[in-house]
Amino acid sequence: EFSLILILLVAQKGYVPNEVVSLVTIVGIITITASTVMILKADTLFSLLSPYLHIFERAHPTKEKQVKEKYDALVFGCHRVGMEFISPLTKNKMKYLMVDFDPSVIERLKERGIPCRYGDAHDDGFLDELGLEACKILISTIPDVDTNLLLIQKLKKANPTALMIVSAQTPEQAERLYNADASYVIL
């Protein structure tokens, strides 16, 4: 798109003939259309091309050692309510990790020396990295019911004996969370 603007300005000054403007316009339209189609059909294209993509991979890739740190407690959402849990967790000598989706919150936690990690509580892959099987208590101050239901499901699968404290905004949401096996709901 930028090339179209640029070529029109150059053509107005008389530096290139109109045939070049036409050629650039046609190429621009074709590439814009092709990239749109490729984005919309990315999954299909990948499945078709994946057998041939190995030529771009390294012959001997170095594998990163994945060491899952084990935490007694995970706290999702570190604003006002989440911060209230630090003192009791520390008093009970629990190893904890604060998780938040806001980079500025993570920066403030790091400045205070509080163990923290940036992440999305609704991201399945991220949750798998946290070592939920070692978690004894998971606390979510996130008011989103779907996120809390996912956290309950993942924790119960990884460690059925763990405690699950979640947040809700209405009694109906609290009931849904209790029905999903939440240990306690902050309303």
PDB file of C-alpha atoms in Angstrom:
ATOM      1  CA  GLU A   1       0.000   0.000   0.000  1.00  0.00           C
ATOM      2  CA  PHE A   2       2.829   2.362   0.811  1.00  0.00           C
ATOM      3  CA  SER A   3       4.490   1.540  -2.508  1.00  0.00           C
ATOM      4  CA  LEU A   4       1.356   2.723  -4.337  1.00  0.00           C
ATOM      5  CA  ILE A   5       1.525   6.113  -2.626  1.00  0.00           C
ATOM      6  CA  LEU A   6       5.246   6.370  -3.267  1.00  0.00           C
ATOM      7  CA  ILE A   7       5.011   5.445  -6.958  1.00  0.00           C
ATOM      8  CA  LEU A   8       2.162   7.943  -7.495  1.00  0.00           C
ATOM      9  CA  LEU A   9       4.247  10.739  -5.972  1.00  0.00           C
ATOM     10  CA  VAL A  10       7.246   9.804  -8.115  1.00  0.00           C
ATOM     11  CA  ALA A  11       5.032   9.603 -11.238  1.00  0.00           C
ATOM     12  CA  GLN A  12       3.565  13.062 -10.537  1.00  0.00           C
ATOM     13  CA  LYS A  13       7.097  14.496 -10.563  1.00  0.00           C
ATOM     14  CA  GLY A  14       7.668  12.780 -13.917  1.00  0.00           C
ATOM     15  CA  TYR A  15      10.478  10.490 -12.781  1.00  0.00           C
ATOM     16  CA  VAL A  16       8.785   7.273 -13.970  1.00  0.00           C
ATOM     17  CA  PRO A  17       6.447   6.569 -16.901  1.00  0.00           C
ATOM     18  CA  ASN A  18       2.770   5.660 -16.438  1.00  0.00           C
ATOM     19  CA  GLU A  19       3.505   2.051 -17.441  1.00  0.00           C
ATOM     20  CA  VAL A  20       5.535   1.608 -14.229  1.00  0.00           C
ATOM     21  CA  VAL A  21       2.642   3.021 -12.175  1.00  0.00           C
ATOM     22  CA  SER A  22       0.301   0.490 -13.813  1.00  0.00           C
ATOM     23  CA  LEU A  23       2.729  -2.378 -13.166  1.00  0.00           C
ATOM     24  CA  VAL A  24       3.221  -1.452  -9.498  1.00  0.00           C
ATOM     25  CA  THR A  25      -0.559  -1.078  -9.051  1.00  0.00           C
ATOM     26  CA  ILE A  26      -1.228  -4.532 -10.543  1.00  0.00           C
ATOM     27  CA  VAL A  27       1.508  -6.141  -8.421  1.00  0.00           C
ATOM     28  CA  GLY A  28       0.120  -4.371  -5.331  1.00  0.00           C
ATOM     29  CA  ILE A  29      -3.430  -5.588  -5.955  1.00  0.00           C
ATOM     30  CA  ILE A  30      -2.229  -9.155  -6.554  1.00  0.00           C
ATOM     31  CA  THR A  31      -0.061  -9.266  -3.404  1.00  0.00           C
ATOM     32  CA  ILE A  32      -2.720  -7.646  -1.201  1.00  0.00           C
ATOM     33  CA  THR A  33      -5.312 -10.168  -2.427  1.00  0.00           C
ATOM     34  CA  ALA A  34      -2.923 -13.119  -2.124  1.00  0.00           C
ATOM     35  CA  SER A  35      -1.816 -12.206   1.403  1.00  0.00           C
ATOM     36  CA  THR A  36      -5.441 -11.834   2.521  1.00  0.00           C
ATOM     37  CA  VAL A  37      -6.313 -15.273   1.153  1.00  0.00           C
ATOM     38  CA  MET A  38      -3.164 -16.788   2.681  1.00  0.00           C
ATOM     39  CA  ILE A  39      -4.003 -15.349   6.106  1.00  0.00           C
ATOM     40  CA  LEU A  40      -7.581 -16.615   5.960  1.00  0.00           C
ATOM     41  CA  LYS A  41      -6.509 -20.077   4.777  1.00  0.00           C
ATOM     42  CA  ALA A  42      -3.329 -20.348   6.896  1.00  0.00           C
ATOM     43  CA  ASP A  43      -4.301 -23.641   8.561  1.00  0.00           C
ATOM     44  CA  THR A  44      -5.113 -25.310   5.256  1.00  0.00           C
ATOM     45  CA  LEU A  45      -1.938 -23.987   3.635  1.00  0.00           C
ATOM     46  CA  PHE A  46       0.171 -25.179   6.546  1.00  0.00           C
ATOM     47  CA  SER A  47      -1.272 -28.693   6.400  1.00  0.00           C
ATOM     48  CA  LEU A  48      -0.548 -28.826   2.663  1.00  0.00           C
ATOM     49  CA  LEU A  49       2.989 -27.434   2.937  1.00  0.00           C
ATOM     50  CA  SER A  50       4.106 -28.955   6.266  1.00  0.00           C
ATOM     51  CA  PRO A  51       5.658 -32.079   4.673  1.00  0.00           C
ATOM     52  CA  TYR A  52       8.043 -29.800   2.746  1.00  0.00           C
ATOM     53  CA  LEU A  53       8.905 -27.339   5.519  1.00  0.00           C
ATOM     54  CA  HIS A  54      11.528 -29.605   7.099  1.00  0.00           C
ATOM     55  CA  ILE A  55      14.143 -28.192   4.728  1.00  0.00           C
ATOM     56  CA  PHE A  56      14.058 -24.984   6.804  1.00  0.00           C
ATOM     57  CA  GLU A  57      14.710 -26.770  10.120  1.00  0.00           C
ATOM     58  CA  ARG A  58      18.112 -27.164  11.704  1.00  0.00           C
ATOM     59  CA  ALA A  59      19.788 -30.529  11.277  1.00  0.00           C
ATOM     60  CA  HIS A  60      20.627 -30.844  14.979  1.00  0.00           C
ATOM     61  CA  PRO A  61      18.512 -28.445  17.019  1.00  0.00           C
ATOM     62  CA  THR A  62      19.534 -27.798  20.588  1.00  0.00           C
ATOM     63  CA  LYS A  63      16.728 -28.575  22.958  1.00  0.00           C
ATOM     64  CA  GLU A  64      16.050 -26.212  25.786  1.00  0.00           C
ATOM     65  CA  LYS A  65      15.944 -27.918  29.156  1.00  0.00           C
ATOM     66  CA  GLN A  66      12.499 -27.386  30.526  1.00  0.00           C
ATOM     67  CA  VAL A  67      12.642 -27.240  34.286  1.00  0.00           C
ATOM     68  CA  LYS A  68       9.245 -26.639  35.772  1.00  0.00           C
ATOM     69  CA  GLU A  69       9.580 -24.791  39.011  1.00  0.00           C
ATOM     70  CA  LYS A  70       7.230 -26.134  41.659  1.00  0.00           C
ATOM     71  CA  TYR A  71       5.043 -23.772  43.631  1.00  0.00           C
ATOM     72  CA  ASP A  72       2.802 -24.486  46.595  1.00  0.00           C
ATOM     73  CA  ALA A  73       0.515 -21.635  45.557  1.00  0.00           C
ATOM     74  CA  LEU A  74      -0.302 -19.811  42.339  1.00  0.00           C
ATOM     75  CA  VAL A  75      -2.102 -16.465  42.457  1.00  0.00           C
ATOM     76  CA  PHE A  76      -3.703 -15.199  39.246  1.00  0.00           C
ATOM     77  CA  GLY A  77      -4.534 -11.499  39.206  1.00  0.00           C
ATOM     78  CA  CYS A  78      -2.276  -9.338  41.346  1.00  0.00           C
ATOM     79  CA  HIS A  79      -4.192  -6.121  41.810  1.00  0.00           C
ATOM     80  CA  ARG A  80      -5.843  -5.202  45.135  1.00  0.00           C
ATOM     81  CA  VAL A  81      -7.336  -8.570  46.084  1.00  0.00           C
ATOM     82  CA  GLY A  82      -4.455 -10.668  44.769  1.00  0.00           C
ATOM     83  CA  MET A  83      -1.904  -8.705  46.787  1.00  0.00           C
ATOM     84  CA  GLU A  84      -3.829  -9.515  49.987  1.00  0.00           C
ATOM     85  CA  PHE A  85      -2.778 -13.159  49.676  1.00  0.00           C
ATOM     86  CA  ILE A  86       0.980 -12.492  49.821  1.00  0.00           C
ATOM     87  CA  SER A  87       1.108 -12.045  53.595  1.00  0.00           C
ATOM     88  CA  PRO A  88      -0.752 -15.273  54.523  1.00  0.00           C
ATOM     89  CA  LEU A  89       1.213 -17.286  51.956  1.00  0.00           C
ATOM     90  CA  THR A  90       4.490 -15.932  53.329  1.00  0.00           C
ATOM     91  CA  LYS A  91       3.451 -16.559  56.956  1.00  0.00           C
ATOM     92  CA  ASN A  92       2.614 -20.172  56.086  1.00  0.00           C
ATOM     93  CA  LYS A  93       6.027 -20.532  54.401  1.00  0.00           C
ATOM     94  CA  MET A  94       4.458 -21.430  51.072  1.00  0.00           C
ATOM     95  CA  LYS A  95       6.428 -21.009  47.875  1.00  0.00           C
ATOM     96  CA  TYR A  96       4.172 -18.916  45.672  1.00  0.00           C
ATOM     97  CA  LEU A  97       4.082 -17.304  42.241  1.00  0.00           C
ATOM     98  CA  MET A  98       2.025 -14.270  41.286  1.00  0.00           C
ATOM     99  CA  VAL A  99       0.721 -14.313  37.689  1.00  0.00           C
ATOM    100  CA  ASP A 100      -0.719 -11.308  35.896  1.00  0.00           C
ATOM    101  CA  PHE A 101      -1.527 -10.235  32.342  1.00  0.00           C
ATOM    102  CA  ASP A 102      -0.571  -6.594  32.945  1.00  0.00           C
ATOM    103  CA  PRO A 103       3.130  -5.865  32.303  1.00  0.00           C
ATOM    104  CA  SER A 104       3.081  -2.812  34.599  1.00  0.00           C
ATOM    105  CA  VAL A 105       1.849  -4.979  37.495  1.00  0.00           C
ATOM    106  CA  ILE A 106       4.648  -7.478  36.819  1.00  0.00           C
ATOM    107  CA  GLU A 107       7.199  -4.643  36.861  1.00  0.00           C
ATOM    108  CA  ARG A 108       5.927  -3.400  40.233  1.00  0.00           C
ATOM    109  CA  LEU A 109       6.054  -6.928  41.661  1.00  0.00           C
ATOM    110  CA  LYS A 110       9.621  -7.416  40.415  1.00  0.00           C
ATOM    111  CA  GLU A 111      10.672  -4.102  41.980  1.00  0.00           C
ATOM    112  CA  ARG A 112       9.339  -5.358  45.323  1.00  0.00           C
ATOM    113  CA  GLY A 113      11.122  -8.704  44.944  1.00  0.00           C
ATOM    114  CA  ILE A 114       7.887 -10.686  44.704  1.00  0.00           C
ATOM    115  CA  PRO A 115       8.083 -13.873  42.595  1.00  0.00           C
ATOM    116  CA  CYS A 116       5.968 -13.220  39.531  1.00  0.00           C
ATOM    117  CA  ARG A 117       5.399 -14.161  35.943  1.00  0.00           C
ATOM    118  CA  TYR A 118       3.656 -12.478  33.055  1.00  0.00           C
ATOM    119  CA  GLY A 119       1.011 -14.722  31.511  1.00  0.00           C
ATOM    120  CA  ASP A 120      -2.545 -15.257  30.367  1.00  0.00           C
ATOM    121  CA  ALA A 121      -4.654 -17.420  32.688  1.00  0.00           C
ATOM    122  CA  HIS A 122      -6.813 -18.407  29.728  1.00  0.00           C
ATOM    123  CA  ASP A 123      -3.860 -19.803  27.758  1.00  0.00           C
ATOM    124  CA  ASP A 124      -3.794 -23.616  27.921  1.00  0.00           C
ATOM    125  CA  GLY A 125      -0.110 -23.861  26.982  1.00  0.00           C
ATOM    126  CA  PHE A 126       0.928 -21.302  29.575  1.00  0.00           C
ATOM    127  CA  LEU A 127      -0.985 -23.158  32.286  1.00  0.00           C
ATOM    128  CA  ASP A 128       0.787 -26.392  31.347  1.00  0.00           C
ATOM    129  CA  GLU A 129       4.147 -24.662  31.958  1.00  0.00           C
ATOM    130  CA  LEU A 130       3.280 -23.781  35.552  1.00  0.00           C
ATOM    131  CA  GLY A 131       3.551 -27.259  37.072  1.00  0.00           C
ATOM    132  CA  LEU A 132      -0.006 -27.455  38.368  1.00  0.00           C
ATOM    133  CA  GLU A 133       0.578 -30.979  39.640  1.00  0.00           C
ATOM    134  CA  ALA A 134       2.684 -29.588  42.524  1.00  0.00           C
ATOM    135  CA  CYS A 135       0.279 -26.760  43.339  1.00  0.00           C
ATOM    136  CA  LYS A 136      -1.538 -27.105  46.675  1.00  0.00           C
ATOM    137  CA  ILE A 137      -3.653 -23.979  46.310  1.00  0.00           C
ATOM    138  CA  LEU A 138      -4.598 -21.920  43.278  1.00  0.00           C
ATOM    139  CA  ILE A 139      -6.115 -18.478  43.813  1.00  0.00           C
ATOM    140  CA  SER A 140      -7.744 -16.504  41.015  1.00  0.00           C
ATOM    141  CA  THR A 141      -8.905 -12.942  41.602  1.00  0.00           C
ATOM    142  CA  ILE A 142      -9.822 -12.693  37.922  1.00  0.00           C
ATOM    143  CA  PRO A 143     -13.573 -11.988  37.701  1.00  0.00           C
ATOM    144  CA  ASP A 144     -13.996 -13.792  34.348  1.00  0.00           C
ATOM    145  CA  VAL A 145     -16.045 -16.958  34.875  1.00  0.00           C
ATOM    146  CA  ASP A 146     -14.768 -18.772  31.776  1.00  0.00           C
ATOM    147  CA  THR A 147     -11.156 -18.224  32.817  1.00  0.00           C
ATOM    148  CA  ASN A 148     -11.904 -19.484  36.323  1.00  0.00           C
ATOM    149  CA  LEU A 149     -13.711 -22.541  34.947  1.00  0.00           C
ATOM    150  CA  LEU A 150     -10.650 -23.326  32.820  1.00  0.00           C
ATOM    151  CA  LEU A 151      -8.364 -22.917  35.850  1.00  0.00           C
ATOM    152  CA  ILE A 152     -10.569 -25.236  37.920  1.00  0.00           C
ATOM    153  CA  GLN A 153     -10.629 -27.840  35.152  1.00  0.00           C
ATOM    154  CA  LYS A 154      -6.846 -27.729  34.627  1.00  0.00           C
ATOM    155  CA  LEU A 155      -6.040 -27.838  38.347  1.00  0.00           C
ATOM    156  CA  LYS A 156      -8.461 -30.671  39.130  1.00  0.00           C
ATOM    157  CA  LYS A 157      -6.981 -32.688  36.275  1.00  0.00           C
ATOM    158  CA  ALA A 158      -3.384 -32.053  37.392  1.00  0.00           C
ATOM    159  CA  ASN A 159      -3.959 -32.243  41.163  1.00  0.00           C
ATOM    160  CA  PRO A 160      -7.450 -33.247  42.347  1.00  0.00           C
ATOM    161  CA  THR A 161      -6.624 -32.586  46.021  1.00  0.00           C
ATOM    162  CA  ALA A 162      -5.576 -28.941  45.533  1.00  0.00           C
ATOM    163  CA  LEU A 163      -7.661 -26.075  46.867  1.00  0.00           C
ATOM    164  CA  MET A 164      -9.199 -23.702  44.358  1.00  0.00           C
ATOM    165  CA  ILE A 165     -10.202 -20.162  45.339  1.00  0.00           C
ATOM    166  CA  VAL A 166     -11.802 -18.123  42.551  1.00  0.00           C
ATOM    167  CA  SER A 167     -13.706 -14.862  42.104  1.00  0.00           C
ATOM    168  CA  ALA A 168     -17.199 -14.181  40.823  1.00  0.00           C
ATOM    169  CA  GLN A 169     -19.271 -11.050  40.312  1.00  0.00           C
ATOM    170  CA  THR A 170     -22.764 -12.505  40.812  1.00  0.00           C
ATOM    171  CA  PRO A 171     -24.322 -15.282  42.906  1.00  0.00           C
ATOM    172  CA  GLU A 172     -25.177 -17.125  39.672  1.00  0.00           C
ATOM    173  CA  GLN A 173     -21.519 -17.104  38.639  1.00  0.00           C
ATOM    174  CA  ALA A 174     -20.518 -18.275  42.121  1.00  0.00           C
ATOM    175  CA  GLU A 175     -22.950 -21.174  41.858  1.00  0.00           C
ATOM    176  CA  ARG A 176     -21.486 -22.175  38.467  1.00  0.00           C
ATOM    177  CA  LEU A 177     -17.990 -22.133  39.951  1.00  0.00           C
ATOM    178  CA  TYR A 178     -19.020 -24.185  42.991  1.00  0.00           C
ATOM    179  CA  ASN A 179     -20.725 -26.678  40.660  1.00  0.00           C
ATOM    180  CA  ALA A 180     -17.448 -26.924  38.751  1.00  0.00           C
ATOM    181  CA  ASP A 181     -15.697 -27.920  42.008  1.00  0.00           C
ATOM    182  CA  ALA A 182     -14.284 -24.625  43.280  1.00  0.00           C
ATOM    183  CA  SER A 183     -13.263 -24.902  46.933  1.00  0.00           C
ATOM    184  CA  TYR A 184     -14.197 -21.308  47.722  1.00  0.00           C
ATOM    185  CA  VAL A 185     -15.619 -18.386  45.713  1.00  0.00           C
ATOM    186  CA  ILE A 186     -14.886 -14.754  46.517  1.00  0.00           C
ATOM    187  CA  LEU A 187     -18.030 -12.804  45.690  1.00  0.00           C
TER     188      LEU A 187
END
